[in-house]
mmCIF file of C-alpha atoms in Angstrom:
data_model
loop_
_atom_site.group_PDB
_atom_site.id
_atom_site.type_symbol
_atom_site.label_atom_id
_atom_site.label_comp_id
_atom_site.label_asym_id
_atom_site.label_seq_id
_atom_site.Cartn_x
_atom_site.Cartn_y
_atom_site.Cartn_z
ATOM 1 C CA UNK A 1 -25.400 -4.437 -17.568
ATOM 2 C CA UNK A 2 -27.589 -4.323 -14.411
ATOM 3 C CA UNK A 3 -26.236 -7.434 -12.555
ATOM 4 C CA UNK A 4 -23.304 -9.727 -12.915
ATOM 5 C CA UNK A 5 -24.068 -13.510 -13.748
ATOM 6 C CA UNK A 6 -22.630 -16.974 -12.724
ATOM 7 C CA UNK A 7 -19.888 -16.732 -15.816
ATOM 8 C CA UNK A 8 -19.169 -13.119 -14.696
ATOM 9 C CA UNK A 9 -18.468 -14.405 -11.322
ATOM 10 C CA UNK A 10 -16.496 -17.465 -12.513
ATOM 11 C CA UNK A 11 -14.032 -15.378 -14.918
ATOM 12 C CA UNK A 12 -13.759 -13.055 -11.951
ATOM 13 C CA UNK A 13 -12.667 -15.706 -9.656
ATOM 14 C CA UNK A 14 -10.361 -17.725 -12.060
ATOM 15 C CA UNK A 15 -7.783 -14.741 -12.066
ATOM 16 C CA UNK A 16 -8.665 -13.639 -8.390
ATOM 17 C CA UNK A 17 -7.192 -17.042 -7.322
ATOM 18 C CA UNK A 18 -3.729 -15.666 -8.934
ATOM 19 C CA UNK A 19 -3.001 -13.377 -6.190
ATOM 20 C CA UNK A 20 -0.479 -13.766 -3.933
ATOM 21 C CA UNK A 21 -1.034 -14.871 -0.071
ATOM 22 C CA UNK A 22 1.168 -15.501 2.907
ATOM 23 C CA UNK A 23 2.773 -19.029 2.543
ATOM 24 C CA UNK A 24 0.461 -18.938 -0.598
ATOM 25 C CA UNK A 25 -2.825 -20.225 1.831
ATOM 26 C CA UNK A 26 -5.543 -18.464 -0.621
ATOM 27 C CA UNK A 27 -7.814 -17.406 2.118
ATOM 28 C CA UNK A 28 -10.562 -16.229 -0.210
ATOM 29 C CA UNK A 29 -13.769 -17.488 -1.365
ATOM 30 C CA UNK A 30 -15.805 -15.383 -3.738
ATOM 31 C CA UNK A 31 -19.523 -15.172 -4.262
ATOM 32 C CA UNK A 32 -22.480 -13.949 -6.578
ATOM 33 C CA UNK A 33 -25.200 -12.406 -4.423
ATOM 34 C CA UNK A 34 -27.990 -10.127 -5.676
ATOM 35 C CA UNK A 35 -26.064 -9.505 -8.948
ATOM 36 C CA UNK A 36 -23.020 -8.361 -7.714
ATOM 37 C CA UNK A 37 -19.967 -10.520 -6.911
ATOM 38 C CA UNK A 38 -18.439 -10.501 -3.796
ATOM 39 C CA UNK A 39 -14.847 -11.100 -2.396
ATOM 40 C CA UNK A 40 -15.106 -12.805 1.059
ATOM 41 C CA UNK A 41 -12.241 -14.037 3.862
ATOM 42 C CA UNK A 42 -12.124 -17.613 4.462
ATOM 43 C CA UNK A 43 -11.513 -17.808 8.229
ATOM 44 C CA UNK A 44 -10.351 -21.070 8.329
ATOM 45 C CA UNK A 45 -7.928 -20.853 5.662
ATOM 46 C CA UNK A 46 -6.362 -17.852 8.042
ATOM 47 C CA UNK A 47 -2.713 -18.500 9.504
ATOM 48 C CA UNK A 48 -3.267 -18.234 13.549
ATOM 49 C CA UNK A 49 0.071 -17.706 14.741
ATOM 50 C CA UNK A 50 1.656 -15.222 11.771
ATOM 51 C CA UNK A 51 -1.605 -13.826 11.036
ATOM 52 C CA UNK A 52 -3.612 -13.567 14.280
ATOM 53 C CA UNK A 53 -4.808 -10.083 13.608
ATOM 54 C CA UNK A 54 -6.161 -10.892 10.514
ATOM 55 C CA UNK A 55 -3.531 -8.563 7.977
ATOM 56 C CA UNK A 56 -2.216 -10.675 5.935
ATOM 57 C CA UNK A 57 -5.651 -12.876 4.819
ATOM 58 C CA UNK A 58 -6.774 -9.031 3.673
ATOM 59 C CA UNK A 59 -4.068 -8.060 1.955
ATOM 60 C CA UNK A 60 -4.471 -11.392 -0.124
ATOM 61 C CA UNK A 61 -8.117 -10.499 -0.512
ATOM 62 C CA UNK A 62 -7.332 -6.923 -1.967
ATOM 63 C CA UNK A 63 -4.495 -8.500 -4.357
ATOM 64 C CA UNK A 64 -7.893 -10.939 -5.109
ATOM 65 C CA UNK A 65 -10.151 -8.055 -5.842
ATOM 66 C CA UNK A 66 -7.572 -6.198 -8.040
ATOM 67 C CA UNK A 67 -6.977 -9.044 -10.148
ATOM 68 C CA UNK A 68 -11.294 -10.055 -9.928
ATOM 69 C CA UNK A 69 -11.528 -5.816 -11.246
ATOM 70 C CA UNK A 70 -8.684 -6.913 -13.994
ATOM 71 C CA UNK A 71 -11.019 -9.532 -14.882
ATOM 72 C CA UNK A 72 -14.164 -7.722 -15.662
ATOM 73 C CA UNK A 73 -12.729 -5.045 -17.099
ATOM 74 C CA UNK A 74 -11.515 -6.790 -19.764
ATOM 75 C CA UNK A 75 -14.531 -8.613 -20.269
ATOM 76 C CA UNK A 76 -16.122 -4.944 -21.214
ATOM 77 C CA UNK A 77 -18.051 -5.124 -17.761
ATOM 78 C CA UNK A 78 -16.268 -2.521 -15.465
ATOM 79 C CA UNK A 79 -17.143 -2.942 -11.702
ATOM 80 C CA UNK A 80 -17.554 -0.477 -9.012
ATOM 81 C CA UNK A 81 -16.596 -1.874 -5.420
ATOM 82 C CA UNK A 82 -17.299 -0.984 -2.097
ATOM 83 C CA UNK A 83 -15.044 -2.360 0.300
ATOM 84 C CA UNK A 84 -16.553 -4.150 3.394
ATOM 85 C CA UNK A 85 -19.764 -3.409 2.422
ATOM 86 C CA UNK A 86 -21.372 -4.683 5.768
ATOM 87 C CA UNK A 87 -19.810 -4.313 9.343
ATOM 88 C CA UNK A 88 -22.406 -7.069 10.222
ATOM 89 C CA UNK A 89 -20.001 -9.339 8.485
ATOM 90 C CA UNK A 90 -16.265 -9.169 9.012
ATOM 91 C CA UNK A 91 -16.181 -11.844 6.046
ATOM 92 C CA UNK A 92 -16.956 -9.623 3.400
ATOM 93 C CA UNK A 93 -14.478 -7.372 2.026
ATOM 94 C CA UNK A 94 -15.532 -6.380 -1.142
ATOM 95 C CA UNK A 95 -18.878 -5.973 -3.049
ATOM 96 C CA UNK A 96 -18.212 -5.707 -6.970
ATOM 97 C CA UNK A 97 -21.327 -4.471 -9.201
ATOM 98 C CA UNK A 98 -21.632 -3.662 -12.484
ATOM 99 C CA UNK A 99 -20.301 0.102 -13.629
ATOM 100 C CA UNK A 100 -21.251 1.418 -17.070
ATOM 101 C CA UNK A 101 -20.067 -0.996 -19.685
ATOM 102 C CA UNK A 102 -16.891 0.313 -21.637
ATOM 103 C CA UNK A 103 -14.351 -1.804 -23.526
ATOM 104 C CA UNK A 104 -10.652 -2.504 -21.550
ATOM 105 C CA UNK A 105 -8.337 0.455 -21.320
ATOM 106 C CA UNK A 106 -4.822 -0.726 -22.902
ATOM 107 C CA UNK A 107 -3.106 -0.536 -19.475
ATOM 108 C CA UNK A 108 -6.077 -2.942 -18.154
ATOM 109 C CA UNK A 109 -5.475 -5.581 -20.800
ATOM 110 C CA UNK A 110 -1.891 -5.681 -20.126
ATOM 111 C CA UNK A 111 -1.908 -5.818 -16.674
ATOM 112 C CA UNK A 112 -4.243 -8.596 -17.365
ATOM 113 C CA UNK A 113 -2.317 -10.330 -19.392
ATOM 114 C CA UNK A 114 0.434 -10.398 -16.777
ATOM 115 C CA UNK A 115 -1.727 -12.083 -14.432
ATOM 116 C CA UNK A 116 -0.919 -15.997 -15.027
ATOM 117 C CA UNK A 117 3.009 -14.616 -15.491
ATOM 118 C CA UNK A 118 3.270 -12.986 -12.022
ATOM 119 C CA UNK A 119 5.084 -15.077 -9.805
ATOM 120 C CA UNK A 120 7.147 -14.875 -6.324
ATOM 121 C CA UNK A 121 10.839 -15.353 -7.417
ATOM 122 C CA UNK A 122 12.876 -15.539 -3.978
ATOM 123 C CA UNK A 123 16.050 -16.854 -6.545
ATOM 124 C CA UNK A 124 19.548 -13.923 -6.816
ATOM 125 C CA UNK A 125 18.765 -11.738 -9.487
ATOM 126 C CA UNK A 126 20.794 -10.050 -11.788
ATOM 127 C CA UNK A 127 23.029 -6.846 -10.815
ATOM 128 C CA UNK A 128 21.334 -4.839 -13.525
ATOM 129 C CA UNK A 129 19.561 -1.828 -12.258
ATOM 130 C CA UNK A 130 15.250 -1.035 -12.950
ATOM 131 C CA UNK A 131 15.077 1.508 -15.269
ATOM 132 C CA UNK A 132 14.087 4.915 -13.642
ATOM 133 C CA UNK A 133 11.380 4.648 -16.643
ATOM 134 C CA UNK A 134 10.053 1.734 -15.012
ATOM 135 C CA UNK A 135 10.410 2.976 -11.253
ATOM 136 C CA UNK A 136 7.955 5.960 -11.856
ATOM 137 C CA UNK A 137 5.412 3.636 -13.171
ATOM 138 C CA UNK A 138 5.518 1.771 -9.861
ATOM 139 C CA UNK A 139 5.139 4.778 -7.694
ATOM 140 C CA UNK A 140 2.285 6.447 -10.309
ATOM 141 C CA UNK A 141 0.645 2.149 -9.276
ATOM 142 C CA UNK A 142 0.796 2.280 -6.310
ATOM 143 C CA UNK A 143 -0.986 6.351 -6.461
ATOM 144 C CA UNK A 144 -3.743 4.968 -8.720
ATOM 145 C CA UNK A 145 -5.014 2.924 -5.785
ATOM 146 C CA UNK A 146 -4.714 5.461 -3.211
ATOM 147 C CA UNK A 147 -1.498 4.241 -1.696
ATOM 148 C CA UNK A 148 2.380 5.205 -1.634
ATOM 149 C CA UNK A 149 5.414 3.676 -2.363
ATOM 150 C CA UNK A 150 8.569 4.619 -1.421
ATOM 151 C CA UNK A 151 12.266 2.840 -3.305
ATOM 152 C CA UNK A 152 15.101 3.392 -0.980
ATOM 153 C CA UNK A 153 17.851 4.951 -2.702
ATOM 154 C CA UNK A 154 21.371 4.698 -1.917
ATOM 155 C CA UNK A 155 22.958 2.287 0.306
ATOM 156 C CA UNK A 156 22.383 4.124 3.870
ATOM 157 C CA UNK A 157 18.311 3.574 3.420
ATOM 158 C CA UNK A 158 18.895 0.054 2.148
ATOM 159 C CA UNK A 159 21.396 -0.945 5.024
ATOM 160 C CA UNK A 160 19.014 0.577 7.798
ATOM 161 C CA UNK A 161 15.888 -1.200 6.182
ATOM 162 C CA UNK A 162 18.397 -5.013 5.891
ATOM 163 C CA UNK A 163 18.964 -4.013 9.988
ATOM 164 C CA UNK A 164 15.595 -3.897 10.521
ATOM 165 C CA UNK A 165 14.478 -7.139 8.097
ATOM 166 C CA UNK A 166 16.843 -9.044 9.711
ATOM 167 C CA UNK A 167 16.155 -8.391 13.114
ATOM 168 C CA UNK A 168 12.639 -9.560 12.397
ATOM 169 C CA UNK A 169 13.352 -12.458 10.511
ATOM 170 C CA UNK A 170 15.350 -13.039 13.216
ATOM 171 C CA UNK A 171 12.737 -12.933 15.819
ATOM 172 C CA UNK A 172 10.303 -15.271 13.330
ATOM 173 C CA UNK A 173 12.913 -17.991 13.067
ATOM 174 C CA UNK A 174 13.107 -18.211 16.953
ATOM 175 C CA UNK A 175 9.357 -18.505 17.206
ATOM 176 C CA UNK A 176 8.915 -22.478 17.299
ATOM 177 C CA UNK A 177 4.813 -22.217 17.037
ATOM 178 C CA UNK A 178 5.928 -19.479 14.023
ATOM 179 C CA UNK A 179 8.223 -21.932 11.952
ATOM 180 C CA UNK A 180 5.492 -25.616 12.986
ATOM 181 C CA UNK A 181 2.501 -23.209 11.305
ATOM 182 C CA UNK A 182 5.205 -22.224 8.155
ATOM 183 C CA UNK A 183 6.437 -25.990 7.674
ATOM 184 C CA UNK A 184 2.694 -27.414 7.231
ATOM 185 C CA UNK A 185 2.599 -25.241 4.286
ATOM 186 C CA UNK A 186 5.563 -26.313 2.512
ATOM 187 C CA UNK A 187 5.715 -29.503 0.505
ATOM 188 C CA UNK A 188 7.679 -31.887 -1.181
ATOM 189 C CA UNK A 189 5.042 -32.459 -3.407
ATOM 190 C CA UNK A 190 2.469 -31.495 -5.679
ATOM 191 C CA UNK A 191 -0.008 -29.712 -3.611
ATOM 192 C CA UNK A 192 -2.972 -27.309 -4.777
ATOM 193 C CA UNK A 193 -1.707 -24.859 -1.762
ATOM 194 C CA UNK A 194 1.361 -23.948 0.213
ATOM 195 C CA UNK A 195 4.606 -23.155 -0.894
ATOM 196 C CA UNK A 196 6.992 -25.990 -3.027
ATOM 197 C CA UNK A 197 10.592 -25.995 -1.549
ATOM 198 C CA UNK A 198 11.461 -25.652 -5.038
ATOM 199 C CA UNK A 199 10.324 -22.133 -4.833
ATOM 200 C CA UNK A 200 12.052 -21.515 -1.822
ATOM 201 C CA UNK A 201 15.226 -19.297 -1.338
ATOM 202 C CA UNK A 202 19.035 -20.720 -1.329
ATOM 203 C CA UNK A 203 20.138 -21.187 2.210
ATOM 204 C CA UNK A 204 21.243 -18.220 3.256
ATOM 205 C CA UNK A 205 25.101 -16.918 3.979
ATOM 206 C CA UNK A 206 26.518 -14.335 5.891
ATOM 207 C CA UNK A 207 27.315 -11.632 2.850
ATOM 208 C CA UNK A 208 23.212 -11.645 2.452
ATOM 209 C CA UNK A 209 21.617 -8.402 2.366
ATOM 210 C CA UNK A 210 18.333 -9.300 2.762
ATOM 211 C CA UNK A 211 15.958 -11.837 4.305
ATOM 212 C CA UNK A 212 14.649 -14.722 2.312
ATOM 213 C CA UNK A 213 12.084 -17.485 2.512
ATOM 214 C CA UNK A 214 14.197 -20.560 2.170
ATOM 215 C CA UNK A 215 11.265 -23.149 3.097
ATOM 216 C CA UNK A 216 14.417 -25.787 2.327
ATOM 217 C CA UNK A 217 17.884 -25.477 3.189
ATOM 218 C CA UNK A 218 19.574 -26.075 -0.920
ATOM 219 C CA UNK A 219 22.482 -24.340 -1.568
ATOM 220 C CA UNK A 220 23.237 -22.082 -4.038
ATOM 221 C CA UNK A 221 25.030 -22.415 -6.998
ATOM 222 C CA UNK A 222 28.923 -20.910 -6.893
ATOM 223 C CA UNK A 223 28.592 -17.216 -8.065
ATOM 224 C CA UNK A 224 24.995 -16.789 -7.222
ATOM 225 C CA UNK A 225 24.987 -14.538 -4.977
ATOM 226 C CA UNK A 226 21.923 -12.133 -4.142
ATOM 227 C CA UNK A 227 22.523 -9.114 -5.816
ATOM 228 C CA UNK A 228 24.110 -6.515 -3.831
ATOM 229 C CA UNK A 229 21.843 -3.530 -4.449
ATOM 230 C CA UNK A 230 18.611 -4.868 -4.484
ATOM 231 C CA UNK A 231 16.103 -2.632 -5.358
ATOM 232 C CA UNK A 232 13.326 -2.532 -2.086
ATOM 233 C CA UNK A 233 10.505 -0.606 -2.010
ATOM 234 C CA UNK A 234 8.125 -0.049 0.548
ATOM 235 C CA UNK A 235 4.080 0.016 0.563
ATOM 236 C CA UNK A 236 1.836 1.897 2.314
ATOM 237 C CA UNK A 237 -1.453 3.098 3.536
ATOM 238 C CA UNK A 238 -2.551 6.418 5.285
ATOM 239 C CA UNK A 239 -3.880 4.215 7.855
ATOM 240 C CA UNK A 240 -3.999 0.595 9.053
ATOM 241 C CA UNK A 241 -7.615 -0.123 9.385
ATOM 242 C CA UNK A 242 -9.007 -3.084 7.785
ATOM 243 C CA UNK A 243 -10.359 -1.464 4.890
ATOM 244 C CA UNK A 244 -6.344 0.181 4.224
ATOM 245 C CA UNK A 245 -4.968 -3.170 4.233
ATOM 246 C CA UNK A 246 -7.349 -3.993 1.519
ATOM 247 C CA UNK A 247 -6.780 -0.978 -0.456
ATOM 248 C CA UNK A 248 -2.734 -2.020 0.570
ATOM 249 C CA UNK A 249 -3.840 -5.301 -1.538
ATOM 250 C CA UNK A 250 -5.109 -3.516 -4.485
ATOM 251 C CA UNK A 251 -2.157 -1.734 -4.561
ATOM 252 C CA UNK A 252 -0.091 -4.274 -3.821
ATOM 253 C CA UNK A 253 -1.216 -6.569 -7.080
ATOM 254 C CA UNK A 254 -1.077 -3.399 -9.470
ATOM 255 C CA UNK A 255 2.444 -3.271 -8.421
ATOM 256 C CA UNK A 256 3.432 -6.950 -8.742
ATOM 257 C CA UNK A 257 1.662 -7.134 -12.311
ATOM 258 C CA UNK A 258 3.075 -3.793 -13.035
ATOM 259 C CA UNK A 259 6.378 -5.299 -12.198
ATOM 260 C CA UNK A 260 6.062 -8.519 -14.460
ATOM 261 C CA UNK A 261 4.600 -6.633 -17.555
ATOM 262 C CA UNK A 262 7.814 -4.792 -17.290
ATOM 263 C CA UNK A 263 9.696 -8.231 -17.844
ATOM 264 C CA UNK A 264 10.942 -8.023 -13.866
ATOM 265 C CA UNK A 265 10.471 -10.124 -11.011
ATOM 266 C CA UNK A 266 10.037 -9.922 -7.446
ATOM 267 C CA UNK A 267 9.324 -11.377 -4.333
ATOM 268 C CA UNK A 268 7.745 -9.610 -0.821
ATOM 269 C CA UNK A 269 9.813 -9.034 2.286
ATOM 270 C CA UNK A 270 6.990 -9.592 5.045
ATOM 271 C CA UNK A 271 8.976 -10.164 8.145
ATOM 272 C CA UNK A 272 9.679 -6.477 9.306
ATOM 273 C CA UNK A 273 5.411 -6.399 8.489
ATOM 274 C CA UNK A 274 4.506 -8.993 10.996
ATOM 275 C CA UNK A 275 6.595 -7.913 14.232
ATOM 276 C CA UNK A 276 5.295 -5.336 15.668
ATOM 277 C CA UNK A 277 8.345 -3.537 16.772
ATOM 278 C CA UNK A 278 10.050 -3.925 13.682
ATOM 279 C CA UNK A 279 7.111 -2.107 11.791
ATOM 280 C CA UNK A 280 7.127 0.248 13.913
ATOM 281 C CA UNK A 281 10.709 0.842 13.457
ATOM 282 C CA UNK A 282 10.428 0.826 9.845
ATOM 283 C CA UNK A 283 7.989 3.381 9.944
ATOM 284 C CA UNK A 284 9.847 5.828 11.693
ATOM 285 C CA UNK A 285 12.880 5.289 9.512
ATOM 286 C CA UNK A 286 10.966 6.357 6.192
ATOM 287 C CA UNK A 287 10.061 9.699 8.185
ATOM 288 C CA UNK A 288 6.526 10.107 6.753
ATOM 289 C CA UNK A 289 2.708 9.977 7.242
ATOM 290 C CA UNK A 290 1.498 6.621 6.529
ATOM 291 C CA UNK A 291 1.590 2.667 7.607
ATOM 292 C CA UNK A 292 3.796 0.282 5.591
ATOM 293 C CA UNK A 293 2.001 -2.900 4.411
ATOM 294 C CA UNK A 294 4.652 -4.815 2.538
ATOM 295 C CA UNK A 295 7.921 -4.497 1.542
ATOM 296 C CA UNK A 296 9.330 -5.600 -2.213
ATOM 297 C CA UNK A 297 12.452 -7.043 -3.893
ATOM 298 C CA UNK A 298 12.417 -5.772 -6.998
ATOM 299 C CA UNK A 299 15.039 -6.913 -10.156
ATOM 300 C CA UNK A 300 15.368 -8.695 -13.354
ATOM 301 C CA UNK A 301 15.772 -12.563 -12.571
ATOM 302 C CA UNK A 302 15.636 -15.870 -13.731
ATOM 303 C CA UNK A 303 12.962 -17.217 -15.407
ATOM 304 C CA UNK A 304 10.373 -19.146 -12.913
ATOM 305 C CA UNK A 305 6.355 -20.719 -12.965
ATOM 306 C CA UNK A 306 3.781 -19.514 -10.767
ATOM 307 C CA UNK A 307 2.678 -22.254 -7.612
ATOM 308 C CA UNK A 308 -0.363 -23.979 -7.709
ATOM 309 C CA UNK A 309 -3.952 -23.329 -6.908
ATOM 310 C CA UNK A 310 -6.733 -25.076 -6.055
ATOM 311 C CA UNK A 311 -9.746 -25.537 -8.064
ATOM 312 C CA UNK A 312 -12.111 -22.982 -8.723
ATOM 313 C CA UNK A 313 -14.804 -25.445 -7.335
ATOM 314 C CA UNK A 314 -13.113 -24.942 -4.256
ATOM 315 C CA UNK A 315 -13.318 -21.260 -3.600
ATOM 316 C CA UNK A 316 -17.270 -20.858 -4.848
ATOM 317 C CA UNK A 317 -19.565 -20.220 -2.089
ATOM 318 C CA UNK A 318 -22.843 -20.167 -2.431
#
């Protein structure tokens, strides 16, 4: 295959739209230009007070291209991508053409498969521990797109990283302009974006560990408490440049998909990602070379359903 058509870019584009975003905004649009498909920001779609540097719209994107790749792949039509392909245009963050054709590799058509599965799941889970088994395979993901990821062990590393997640949800919740921008993207309703209050995290108590999206204030069920050794790992980058945060994205989607094919669940800590200090802070805790780009709950937990999307006709551009 020399070029990628309109049905290439479509089946590309239908699981792209799966990834995960901030507030779940989808700030992508994707294109077919000069046979190749291409993975672009939307700028307007971009939160401008929890997002003003631009991070979290290209992590999204990267989660997008991974699952676009997934797409492809298993179509028999490999791509080869080249991330932000022209520094003329900011917009563009990936350029996908056409490698040698080849049929799926097993690992690609499961990963696949996970792709309408994977889901943000902010509920308790279960006590039961991740099998080491299934902990090596999301540190050997997170390697196969040239990032690193890094589960704290014991309860020392996990108390020091809940200090430092709840200092900076701490910080977001006092931000008035911060919560405004995150209540216009949670509904009541049925909406094609934003975040459902179903979805949304019990309120939370004092005993809680961890941080949690609540995006409504329900309370939990007697019992159901969050887990008290959640297992959290941490993503990163050897650098924070625009084109790591995409790579972070990749990496970042492998891991989630990775995660559900296993039969797990999860949901993404950003809070100690957006402030600043508390990044910084997290950084130097882990005592290594590197940038962290997200941080992960990861468990086995009750069943759930993925939020809406909005129509492919939507995110076309021409």
């Amino acid at each position: 295959m020399n070029a990628y058509h309109e049905s290439d870019l479509k089946r590309a584009a239908a699981a792209a739209i799966r990834a995960p975003s901030l507030h779940n905004s989808q700030p992508w649009r994707f294109r077919l230009r000069d046979g190749a498909i291409e993975v672009l920001a939307d700028p307007q779609r971009r939160l401008p007070v929890a997002d003003g540097s631009g991070w979290a719209v290209r992590i999204a994107c990267g989660a997008a291209t991974f699952n676009a790749r997934l797409a492809l792949a298993t179509a028999g039509a490999p791509a080869e991508v080249m991330l932000r392909p022209d520094g003329a245009d900011p917009d563009l963050l990936a350029r996908l053409t056409p490698a040698t054709a080849r049929p799926a590799t097993y690992p690609e058509s499961d990963l696949y498969a996970a792709i309408p599965h994977r889901y943000s799941n902010r509920r308790p889970f279960w006590p039961d521990p991740v099998p080491p088994e299934v902990r090596l395979r999301l540190i050997e993901a997170a390697r196969a797109e040239a990032a690193w990821l890094d589960l704290l062990v014991g309860m020392t590393a996990l108390s020091g990283f809940a200090e430092i997640a709840q200092s900076a949800d701490r910080v977001l919740r006092r931000d008035v302009r911060y919560q405004a921008e995150m209540s216009t993207w949670t509904h009541v309703d049925a909406a094609a974006d934003g975040v459902p209050v179903t979805a949304g995290a019990p309120a939370a108590e004092p005993q809680d560990l961890l941080p949690q999206r609540t995006y409504t204030e329900y309370e939990r069920a007697p019992g159901r408490d969050f887990e008290p050794e959640p297992l959290v790992a941490i993503l990163g980058t050897v650098g924070d440049l625009p084109h790591d945060q995409i790579i972070a994205g990749q990496a970042l989607q492998r891991i989630l998909l990775t995660v559900t094919d296993a039969g797990l669940a999860s949901s993404m800590i950003s809070q100690p990602i957006e402030v600043p200090a508390a990044r910084d802070q997290l950084r130097r805790s882990l005592s290594r070379s590197g940038v962290p780009q997200m941080a992960l709950r990861i468990g086995y937990g009750q069943p759930g359903r993925p939020t809406a999307r909005r129509d492919l006709s939507a995110v076309l551009a021409g």
